[in-house]
Tab-separated table of N, CA and C in Angstrom:
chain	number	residue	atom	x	y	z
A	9	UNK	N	-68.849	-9.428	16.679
A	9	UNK	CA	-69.000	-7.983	16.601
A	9	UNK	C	-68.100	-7.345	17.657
A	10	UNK	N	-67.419	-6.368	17.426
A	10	UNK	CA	-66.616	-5.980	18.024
A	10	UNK	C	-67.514	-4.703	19.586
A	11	UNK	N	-66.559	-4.695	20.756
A	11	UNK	CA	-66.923	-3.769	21.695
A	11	UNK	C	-67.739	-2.430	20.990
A	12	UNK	N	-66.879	-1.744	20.484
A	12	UNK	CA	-67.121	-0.819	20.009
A	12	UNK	C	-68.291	-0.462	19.003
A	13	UNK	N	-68.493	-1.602	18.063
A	13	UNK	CA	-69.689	-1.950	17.095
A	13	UNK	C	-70.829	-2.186	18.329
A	14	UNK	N	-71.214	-2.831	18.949
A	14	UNK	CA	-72.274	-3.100	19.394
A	14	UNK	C	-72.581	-2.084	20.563
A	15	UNK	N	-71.733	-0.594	20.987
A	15	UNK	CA	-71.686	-0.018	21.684
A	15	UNK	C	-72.815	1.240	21.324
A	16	UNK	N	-72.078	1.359	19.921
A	16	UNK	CA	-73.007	1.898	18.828
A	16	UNK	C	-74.281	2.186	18.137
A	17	UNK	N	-74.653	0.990	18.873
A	17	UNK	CA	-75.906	0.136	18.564
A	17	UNK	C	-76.850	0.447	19.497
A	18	UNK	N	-76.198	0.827	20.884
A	18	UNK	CA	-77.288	0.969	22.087
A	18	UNK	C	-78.667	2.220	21.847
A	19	UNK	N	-79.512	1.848	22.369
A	19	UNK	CA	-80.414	3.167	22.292
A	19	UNK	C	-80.045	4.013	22.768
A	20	UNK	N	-79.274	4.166	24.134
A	20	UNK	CA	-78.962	5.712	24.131
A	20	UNK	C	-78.192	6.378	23.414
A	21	UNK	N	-77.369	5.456	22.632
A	21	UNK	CA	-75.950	6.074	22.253
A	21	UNK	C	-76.985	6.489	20.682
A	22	UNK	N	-78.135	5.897	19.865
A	22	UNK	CA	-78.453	6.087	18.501
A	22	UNK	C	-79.142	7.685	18.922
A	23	UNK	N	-80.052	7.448	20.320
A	23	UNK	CA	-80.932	8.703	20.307
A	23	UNK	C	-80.166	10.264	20.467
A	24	UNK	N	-78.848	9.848	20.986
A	24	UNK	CA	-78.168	10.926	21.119
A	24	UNK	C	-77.603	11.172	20.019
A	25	UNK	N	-77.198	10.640	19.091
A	25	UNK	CA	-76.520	10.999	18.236
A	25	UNK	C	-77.634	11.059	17.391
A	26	UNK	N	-78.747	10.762	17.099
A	26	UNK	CA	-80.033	11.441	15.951
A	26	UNK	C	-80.452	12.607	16.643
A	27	UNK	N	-80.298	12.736	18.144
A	27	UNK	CA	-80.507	14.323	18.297
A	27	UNK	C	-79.721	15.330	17.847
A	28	UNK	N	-78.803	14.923	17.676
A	28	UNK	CA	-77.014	15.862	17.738
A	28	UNK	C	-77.429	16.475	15.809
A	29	UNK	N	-77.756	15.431	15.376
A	29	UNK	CA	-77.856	14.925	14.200
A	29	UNK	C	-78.841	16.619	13.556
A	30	UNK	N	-80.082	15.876	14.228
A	30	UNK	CA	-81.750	16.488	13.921
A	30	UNK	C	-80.980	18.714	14.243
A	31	UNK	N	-80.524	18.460	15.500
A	31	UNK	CA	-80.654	19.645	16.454
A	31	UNK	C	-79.060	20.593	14.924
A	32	UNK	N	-78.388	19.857	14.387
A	32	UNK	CA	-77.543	20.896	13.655
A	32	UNK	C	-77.982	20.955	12.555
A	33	UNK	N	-78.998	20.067	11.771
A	33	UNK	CA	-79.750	20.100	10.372
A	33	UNK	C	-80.744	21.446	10.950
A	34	UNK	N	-81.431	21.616	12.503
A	34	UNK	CA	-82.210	22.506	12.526
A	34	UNK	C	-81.315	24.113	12.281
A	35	UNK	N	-80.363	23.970	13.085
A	35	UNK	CA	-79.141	24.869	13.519
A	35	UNK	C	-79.041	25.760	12.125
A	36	UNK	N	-78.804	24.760	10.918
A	36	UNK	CA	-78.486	25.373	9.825
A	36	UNK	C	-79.467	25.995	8.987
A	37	UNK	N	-80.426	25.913	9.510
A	37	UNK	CA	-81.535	26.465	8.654
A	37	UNK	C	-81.623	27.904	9.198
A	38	UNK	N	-80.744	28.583	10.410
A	38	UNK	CA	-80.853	29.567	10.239
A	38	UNK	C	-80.725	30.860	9.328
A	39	UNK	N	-81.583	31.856	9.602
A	39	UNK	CA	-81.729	32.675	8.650
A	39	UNK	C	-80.844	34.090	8.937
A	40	UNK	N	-80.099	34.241	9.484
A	40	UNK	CA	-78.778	35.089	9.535
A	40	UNK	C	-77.367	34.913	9.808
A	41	UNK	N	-76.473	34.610	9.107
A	41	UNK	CA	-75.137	34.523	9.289
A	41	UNK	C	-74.609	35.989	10.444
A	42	UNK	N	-75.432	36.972	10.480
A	42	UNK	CA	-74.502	37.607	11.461
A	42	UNK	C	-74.460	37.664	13.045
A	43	UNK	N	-75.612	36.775	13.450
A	43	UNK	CA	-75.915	36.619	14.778
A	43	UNK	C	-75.225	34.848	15.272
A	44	UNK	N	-74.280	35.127	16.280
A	44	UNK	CA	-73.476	33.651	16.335
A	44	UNK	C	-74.330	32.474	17.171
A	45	UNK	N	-74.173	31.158	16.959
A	45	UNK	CA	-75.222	30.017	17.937
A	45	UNK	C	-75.151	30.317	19.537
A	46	UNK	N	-74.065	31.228	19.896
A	46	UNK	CA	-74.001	31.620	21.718
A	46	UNK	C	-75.183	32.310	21.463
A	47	UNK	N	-75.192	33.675	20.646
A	47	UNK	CA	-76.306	34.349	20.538
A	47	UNK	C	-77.638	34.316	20.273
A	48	UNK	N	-77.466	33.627	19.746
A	48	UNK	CA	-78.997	32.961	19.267
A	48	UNK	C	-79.736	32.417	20.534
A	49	UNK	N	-78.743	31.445	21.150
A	49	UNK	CA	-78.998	30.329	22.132
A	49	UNK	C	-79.500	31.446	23.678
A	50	UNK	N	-78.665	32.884	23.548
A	50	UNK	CA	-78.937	33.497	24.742
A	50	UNK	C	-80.491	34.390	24.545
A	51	UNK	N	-80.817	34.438	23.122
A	51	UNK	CA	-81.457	35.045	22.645
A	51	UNK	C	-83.034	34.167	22.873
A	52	UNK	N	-82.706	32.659	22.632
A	52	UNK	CA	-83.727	31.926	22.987
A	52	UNK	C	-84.070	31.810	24.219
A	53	UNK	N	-82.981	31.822	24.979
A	53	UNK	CA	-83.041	31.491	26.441
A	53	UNK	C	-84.217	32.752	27.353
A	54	UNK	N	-83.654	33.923	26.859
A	54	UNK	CA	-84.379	35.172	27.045
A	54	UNK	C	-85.967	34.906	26.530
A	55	UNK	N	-85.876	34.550	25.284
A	55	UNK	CA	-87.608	34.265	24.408
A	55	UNK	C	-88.387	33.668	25.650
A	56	UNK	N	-87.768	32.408	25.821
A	56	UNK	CA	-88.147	31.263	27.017
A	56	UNK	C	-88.944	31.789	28.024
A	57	UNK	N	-87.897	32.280	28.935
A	57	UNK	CA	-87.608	32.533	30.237
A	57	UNK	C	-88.065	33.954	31.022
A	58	UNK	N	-88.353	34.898	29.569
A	58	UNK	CA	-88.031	36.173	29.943
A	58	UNK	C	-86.511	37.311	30.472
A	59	UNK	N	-87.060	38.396	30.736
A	59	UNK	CA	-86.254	39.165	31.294
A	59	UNK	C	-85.126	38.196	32.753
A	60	UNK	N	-83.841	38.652	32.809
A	60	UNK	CA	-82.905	38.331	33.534
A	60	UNK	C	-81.672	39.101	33.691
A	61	UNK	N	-80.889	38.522	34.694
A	61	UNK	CA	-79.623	39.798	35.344
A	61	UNK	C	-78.484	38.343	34.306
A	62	UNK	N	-77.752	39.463	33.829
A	62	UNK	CA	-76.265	38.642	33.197
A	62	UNK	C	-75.941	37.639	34.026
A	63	UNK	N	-76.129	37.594	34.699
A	63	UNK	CA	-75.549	35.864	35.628
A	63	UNK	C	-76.498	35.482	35.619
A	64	UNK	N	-77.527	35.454	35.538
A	64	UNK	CA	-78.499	34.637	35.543
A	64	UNK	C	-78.472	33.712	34.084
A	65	UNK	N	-78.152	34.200	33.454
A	65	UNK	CA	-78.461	34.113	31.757
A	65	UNK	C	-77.395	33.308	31.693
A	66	UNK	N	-76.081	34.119	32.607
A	66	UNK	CA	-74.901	32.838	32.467
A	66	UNK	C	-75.144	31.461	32.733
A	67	UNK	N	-75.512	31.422	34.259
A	67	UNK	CA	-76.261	30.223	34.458
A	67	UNK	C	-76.893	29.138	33.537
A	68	UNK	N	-78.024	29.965	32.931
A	68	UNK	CA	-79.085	28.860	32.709
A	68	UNK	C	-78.056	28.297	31.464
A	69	UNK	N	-77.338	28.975	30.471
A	69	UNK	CA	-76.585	28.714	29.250
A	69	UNK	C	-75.584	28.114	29.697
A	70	UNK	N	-75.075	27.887	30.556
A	70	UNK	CA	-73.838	26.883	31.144
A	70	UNK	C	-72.493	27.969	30.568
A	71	UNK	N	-72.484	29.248	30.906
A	71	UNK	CA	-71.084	29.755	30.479
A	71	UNK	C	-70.677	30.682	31.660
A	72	UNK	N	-69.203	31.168	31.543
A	72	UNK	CA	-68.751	31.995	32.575
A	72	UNK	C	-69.460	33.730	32.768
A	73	UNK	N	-69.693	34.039	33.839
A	73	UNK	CA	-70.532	35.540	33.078
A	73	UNK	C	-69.140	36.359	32.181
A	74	UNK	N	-68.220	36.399	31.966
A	74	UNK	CA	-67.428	37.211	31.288
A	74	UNK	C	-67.756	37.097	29.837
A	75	UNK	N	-67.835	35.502	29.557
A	75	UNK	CA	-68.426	34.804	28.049
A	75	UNK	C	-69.771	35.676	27.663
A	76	UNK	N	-70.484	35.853	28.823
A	76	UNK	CA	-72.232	36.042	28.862
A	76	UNK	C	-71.787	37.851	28.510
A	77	UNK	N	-71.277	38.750	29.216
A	77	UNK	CA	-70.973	40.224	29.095
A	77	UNK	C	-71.071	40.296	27.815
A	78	UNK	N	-69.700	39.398	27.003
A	78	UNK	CA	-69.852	39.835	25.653
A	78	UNK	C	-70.851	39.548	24.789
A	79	UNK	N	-71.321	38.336	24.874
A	79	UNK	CA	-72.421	37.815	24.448
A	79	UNK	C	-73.627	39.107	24.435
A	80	UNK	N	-73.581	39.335	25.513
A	80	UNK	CA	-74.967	40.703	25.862
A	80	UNK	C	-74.220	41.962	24.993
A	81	UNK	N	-73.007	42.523	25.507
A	81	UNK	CA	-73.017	43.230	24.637
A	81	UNK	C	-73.210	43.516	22.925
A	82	UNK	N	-72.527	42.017	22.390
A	82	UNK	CA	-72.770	41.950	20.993
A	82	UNK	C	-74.086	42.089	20.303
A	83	UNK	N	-75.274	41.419	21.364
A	83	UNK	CA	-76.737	41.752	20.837
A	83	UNK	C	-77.054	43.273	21.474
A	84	UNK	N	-76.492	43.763	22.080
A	84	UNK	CA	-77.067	44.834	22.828
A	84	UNK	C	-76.474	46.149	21.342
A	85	UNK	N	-75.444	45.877	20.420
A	85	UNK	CA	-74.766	46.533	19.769
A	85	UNK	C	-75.462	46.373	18.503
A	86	UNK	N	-76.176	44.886	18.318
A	86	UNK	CA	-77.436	44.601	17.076
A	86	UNK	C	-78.459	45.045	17.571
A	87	UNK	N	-78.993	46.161	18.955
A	87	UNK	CA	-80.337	46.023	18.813
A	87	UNK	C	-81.324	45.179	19.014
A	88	UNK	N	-80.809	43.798	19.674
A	88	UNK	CA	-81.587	42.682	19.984
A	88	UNK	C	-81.925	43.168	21.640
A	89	UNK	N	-81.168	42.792	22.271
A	89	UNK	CA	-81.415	43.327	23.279
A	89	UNK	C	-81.126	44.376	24.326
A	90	UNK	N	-81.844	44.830	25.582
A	90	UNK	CA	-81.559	45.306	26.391
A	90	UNK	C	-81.369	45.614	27.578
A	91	UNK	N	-80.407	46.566	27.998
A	91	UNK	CA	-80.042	46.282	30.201
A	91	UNK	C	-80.906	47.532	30.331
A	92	UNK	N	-81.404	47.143	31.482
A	92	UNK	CA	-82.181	47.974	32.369
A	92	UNK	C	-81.634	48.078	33.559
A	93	UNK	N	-81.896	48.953	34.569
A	93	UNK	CA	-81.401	49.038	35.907
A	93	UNK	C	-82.267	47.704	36.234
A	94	UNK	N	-81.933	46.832	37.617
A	94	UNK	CA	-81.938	46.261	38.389
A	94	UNK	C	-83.094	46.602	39.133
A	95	UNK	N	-84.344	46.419	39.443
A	95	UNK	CA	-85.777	47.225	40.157
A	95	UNK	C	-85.223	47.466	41.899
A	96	UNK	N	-84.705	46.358	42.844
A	96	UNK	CA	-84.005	46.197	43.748
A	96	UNK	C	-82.544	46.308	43.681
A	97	UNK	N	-81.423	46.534	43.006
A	97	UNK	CA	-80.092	45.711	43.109
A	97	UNK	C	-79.310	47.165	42.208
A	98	UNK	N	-79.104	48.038	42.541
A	98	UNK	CA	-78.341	48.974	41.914
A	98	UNK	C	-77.217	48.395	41.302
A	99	UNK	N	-76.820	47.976	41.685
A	99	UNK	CA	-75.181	47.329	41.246
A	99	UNK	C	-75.255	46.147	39.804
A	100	UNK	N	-76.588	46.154	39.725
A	100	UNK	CA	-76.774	44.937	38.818
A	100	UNK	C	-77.599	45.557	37.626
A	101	UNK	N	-78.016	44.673	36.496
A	101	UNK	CA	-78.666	45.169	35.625
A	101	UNK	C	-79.699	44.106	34.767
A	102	UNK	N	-80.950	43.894	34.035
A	102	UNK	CA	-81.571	43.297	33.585
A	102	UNK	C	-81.714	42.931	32.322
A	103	UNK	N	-81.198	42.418	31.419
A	103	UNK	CA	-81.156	42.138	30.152
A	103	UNK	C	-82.606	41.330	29.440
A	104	UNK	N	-83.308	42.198	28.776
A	104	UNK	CA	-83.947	41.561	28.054
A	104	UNK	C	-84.267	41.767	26.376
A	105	UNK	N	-85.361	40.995	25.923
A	105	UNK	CA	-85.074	41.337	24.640
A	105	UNK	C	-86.067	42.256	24.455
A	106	UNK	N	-85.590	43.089	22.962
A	106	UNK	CA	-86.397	44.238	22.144
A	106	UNK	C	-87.404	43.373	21.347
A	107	UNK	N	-88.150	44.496	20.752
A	107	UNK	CA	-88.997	44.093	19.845
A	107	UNK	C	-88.164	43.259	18.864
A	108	UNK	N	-87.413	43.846	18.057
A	108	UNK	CA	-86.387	43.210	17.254
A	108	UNK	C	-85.786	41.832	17.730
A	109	UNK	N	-85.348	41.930	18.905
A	109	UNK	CA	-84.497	41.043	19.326
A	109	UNK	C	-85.934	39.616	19.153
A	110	UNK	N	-86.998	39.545	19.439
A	110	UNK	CA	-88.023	38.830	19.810
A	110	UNK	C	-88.278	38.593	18.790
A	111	UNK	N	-88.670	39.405	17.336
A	111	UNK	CA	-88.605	39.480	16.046
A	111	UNK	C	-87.990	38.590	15.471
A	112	UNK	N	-86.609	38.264	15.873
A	112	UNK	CA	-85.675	37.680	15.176
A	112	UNK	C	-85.616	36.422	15.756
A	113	UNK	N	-85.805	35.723	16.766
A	113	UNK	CA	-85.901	35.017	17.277
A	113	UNK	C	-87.115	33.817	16.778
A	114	UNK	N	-88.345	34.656	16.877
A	114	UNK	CA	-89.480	33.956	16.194
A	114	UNK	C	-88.950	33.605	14.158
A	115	UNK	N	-88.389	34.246	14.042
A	115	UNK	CA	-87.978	34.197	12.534
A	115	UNK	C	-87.375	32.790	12.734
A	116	UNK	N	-86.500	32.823	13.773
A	116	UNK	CA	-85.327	31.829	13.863
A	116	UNK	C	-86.303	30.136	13.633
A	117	UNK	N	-87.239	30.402	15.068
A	117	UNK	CA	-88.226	29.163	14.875
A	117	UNK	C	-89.028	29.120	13.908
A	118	UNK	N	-89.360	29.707	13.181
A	118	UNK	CA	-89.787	29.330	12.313
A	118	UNK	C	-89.716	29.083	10.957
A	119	UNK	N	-87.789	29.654	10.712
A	119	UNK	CA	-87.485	28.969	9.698
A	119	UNK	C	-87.429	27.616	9.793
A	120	UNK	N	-86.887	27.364	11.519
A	120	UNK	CA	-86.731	26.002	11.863
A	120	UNK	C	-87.814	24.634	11.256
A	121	UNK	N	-89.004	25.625	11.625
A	121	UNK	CA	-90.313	24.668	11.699
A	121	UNK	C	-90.768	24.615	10.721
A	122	UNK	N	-90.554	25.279	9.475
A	122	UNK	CA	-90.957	24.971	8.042
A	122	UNK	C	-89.852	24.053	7.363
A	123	UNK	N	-88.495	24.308	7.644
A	123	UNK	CA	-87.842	22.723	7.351
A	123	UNK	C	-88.314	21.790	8.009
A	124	UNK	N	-88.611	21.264	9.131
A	124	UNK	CA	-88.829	20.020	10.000
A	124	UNK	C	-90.573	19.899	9.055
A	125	UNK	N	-91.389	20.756	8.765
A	125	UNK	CA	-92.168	20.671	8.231
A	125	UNK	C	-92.354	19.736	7.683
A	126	UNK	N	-91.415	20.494	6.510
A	126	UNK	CA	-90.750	19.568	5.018
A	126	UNK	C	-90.680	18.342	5.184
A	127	UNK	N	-89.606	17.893	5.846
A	127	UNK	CA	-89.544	16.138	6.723
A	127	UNK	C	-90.117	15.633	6.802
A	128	UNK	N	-90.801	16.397	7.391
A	128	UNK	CA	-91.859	15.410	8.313
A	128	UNK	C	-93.196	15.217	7.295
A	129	UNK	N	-93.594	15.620	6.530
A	129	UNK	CA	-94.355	16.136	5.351
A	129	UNK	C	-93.950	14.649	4.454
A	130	UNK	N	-93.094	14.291	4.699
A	130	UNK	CA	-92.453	13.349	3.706
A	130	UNK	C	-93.024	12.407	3.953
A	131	UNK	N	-93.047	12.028	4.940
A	131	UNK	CA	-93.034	10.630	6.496
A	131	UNK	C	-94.268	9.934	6.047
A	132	UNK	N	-94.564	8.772	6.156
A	132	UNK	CA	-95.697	8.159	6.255
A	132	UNK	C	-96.784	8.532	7.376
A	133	UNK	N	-97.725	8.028	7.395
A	133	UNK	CA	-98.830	8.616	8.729
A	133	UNK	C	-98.558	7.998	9.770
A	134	UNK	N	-98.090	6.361	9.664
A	134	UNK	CA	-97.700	5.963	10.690
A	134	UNK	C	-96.263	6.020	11.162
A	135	UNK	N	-95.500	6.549	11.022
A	135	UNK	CA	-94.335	7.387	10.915
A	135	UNK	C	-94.259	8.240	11.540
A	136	UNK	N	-95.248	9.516	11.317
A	136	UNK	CA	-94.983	10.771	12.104
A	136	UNK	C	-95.832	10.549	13.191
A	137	UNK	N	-97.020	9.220	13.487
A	137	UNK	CA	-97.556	8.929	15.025
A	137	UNK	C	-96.159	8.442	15.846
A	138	UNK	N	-95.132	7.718	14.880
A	138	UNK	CA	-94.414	7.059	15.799
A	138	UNK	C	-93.620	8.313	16.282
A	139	UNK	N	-93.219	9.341	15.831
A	139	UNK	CA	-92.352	10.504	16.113
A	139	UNK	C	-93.130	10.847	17.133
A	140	UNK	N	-94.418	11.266	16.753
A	140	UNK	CA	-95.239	12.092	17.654
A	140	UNK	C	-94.811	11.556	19.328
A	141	UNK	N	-95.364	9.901	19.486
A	141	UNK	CA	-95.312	9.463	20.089
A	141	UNK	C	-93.800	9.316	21.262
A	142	UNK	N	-92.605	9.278	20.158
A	142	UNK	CA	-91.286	9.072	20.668
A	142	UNK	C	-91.314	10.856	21.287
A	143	UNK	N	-91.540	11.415	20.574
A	143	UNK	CA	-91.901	13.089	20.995
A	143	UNK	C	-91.987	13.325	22.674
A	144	UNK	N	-93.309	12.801	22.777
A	144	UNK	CA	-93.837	12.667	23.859
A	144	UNK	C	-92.775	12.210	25.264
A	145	UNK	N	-92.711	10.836	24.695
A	145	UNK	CA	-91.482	10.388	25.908
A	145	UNK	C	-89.939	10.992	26.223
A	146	UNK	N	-89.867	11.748	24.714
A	146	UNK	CA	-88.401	12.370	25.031
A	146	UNK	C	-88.537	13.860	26.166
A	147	UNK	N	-89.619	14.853	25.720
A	147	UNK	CA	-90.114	15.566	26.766
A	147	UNK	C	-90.222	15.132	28.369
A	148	UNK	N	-90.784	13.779	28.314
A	148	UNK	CA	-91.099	13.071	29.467
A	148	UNK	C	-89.329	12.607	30.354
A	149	UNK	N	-88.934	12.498	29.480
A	149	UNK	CA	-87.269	11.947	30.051
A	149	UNK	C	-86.728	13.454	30.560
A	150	UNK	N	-86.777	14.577	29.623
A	150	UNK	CA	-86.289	15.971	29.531
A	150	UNK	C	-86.671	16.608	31.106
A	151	UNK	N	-87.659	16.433	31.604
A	151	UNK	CA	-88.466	16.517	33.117
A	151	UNK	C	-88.103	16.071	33.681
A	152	UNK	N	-86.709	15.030	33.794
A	152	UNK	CA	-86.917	14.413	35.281
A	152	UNK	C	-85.354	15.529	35.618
């Protein structure tokens, strides 16, 4: 068997790539073509986390704040979300989401979660314990 074949083979290398896998089958089940995956992703991050200042948001999303500006502005132009003054920090501002913006978001998960439903719906009983179970430890790895 060649380097490369049995490289393939490793558990980390299968679990990452059935996540990559799982995480764009979820991706596509979204339910609006006009909101982009930055947006969505800043949109979740906000759901998460709550209210935050544009660098902050840059941060947690791993992008430059210039990437993040437009990003905010483009939902701020759908109505998803909004800047507020800064409570301390004049110079700064607070981005969070609207009703809408929160609206759309929950839509998002839960188109998600009625496909994975489906799937999983399929699965044998001892099947979706073993998911359940692998579930568990992947959270547990996600923590350290």
């Amino acid at each position: 068997m060649s380097e490369i074949a049995e490289r393939e083979r490793t558990l980390a290398t299968r679990l990452r790539m059935a996540s990559v896998r799982l995480n764009r089958r979820l991706r596509a089940q979204s339910t609006d073509s006009v909101v982009t995956l930055s947006q969505l992703s800043a949109l979740s991050c906000l759901y998460k986390a709550g209210a935050m200042t544009p660098g902050t948001l840059a941060a947690k999303e791993g992008v430059q704040p210039p990437s993040m500006t437009r990003v905010i502005a483009a939902l701020e132009g759908l109505g998803l979300v909004v800047r507020t003054p800064h409570p301390t920090d004049g110079r700064q501002a607070v981005v969070d989401l609207t009703d809408a913006g929160r609206a759309r978001i929950e839509e998002e998960i839960s188109a998600r979660e009625r496909w994975l439903d489906v799937q999983l719906a399929e699965l044998t009983r001892d099947e979706r314990a073993t998911l359940s179970h692998a579930a568990e430890i992947m959270e547990r790895i996600s923590q350290r």
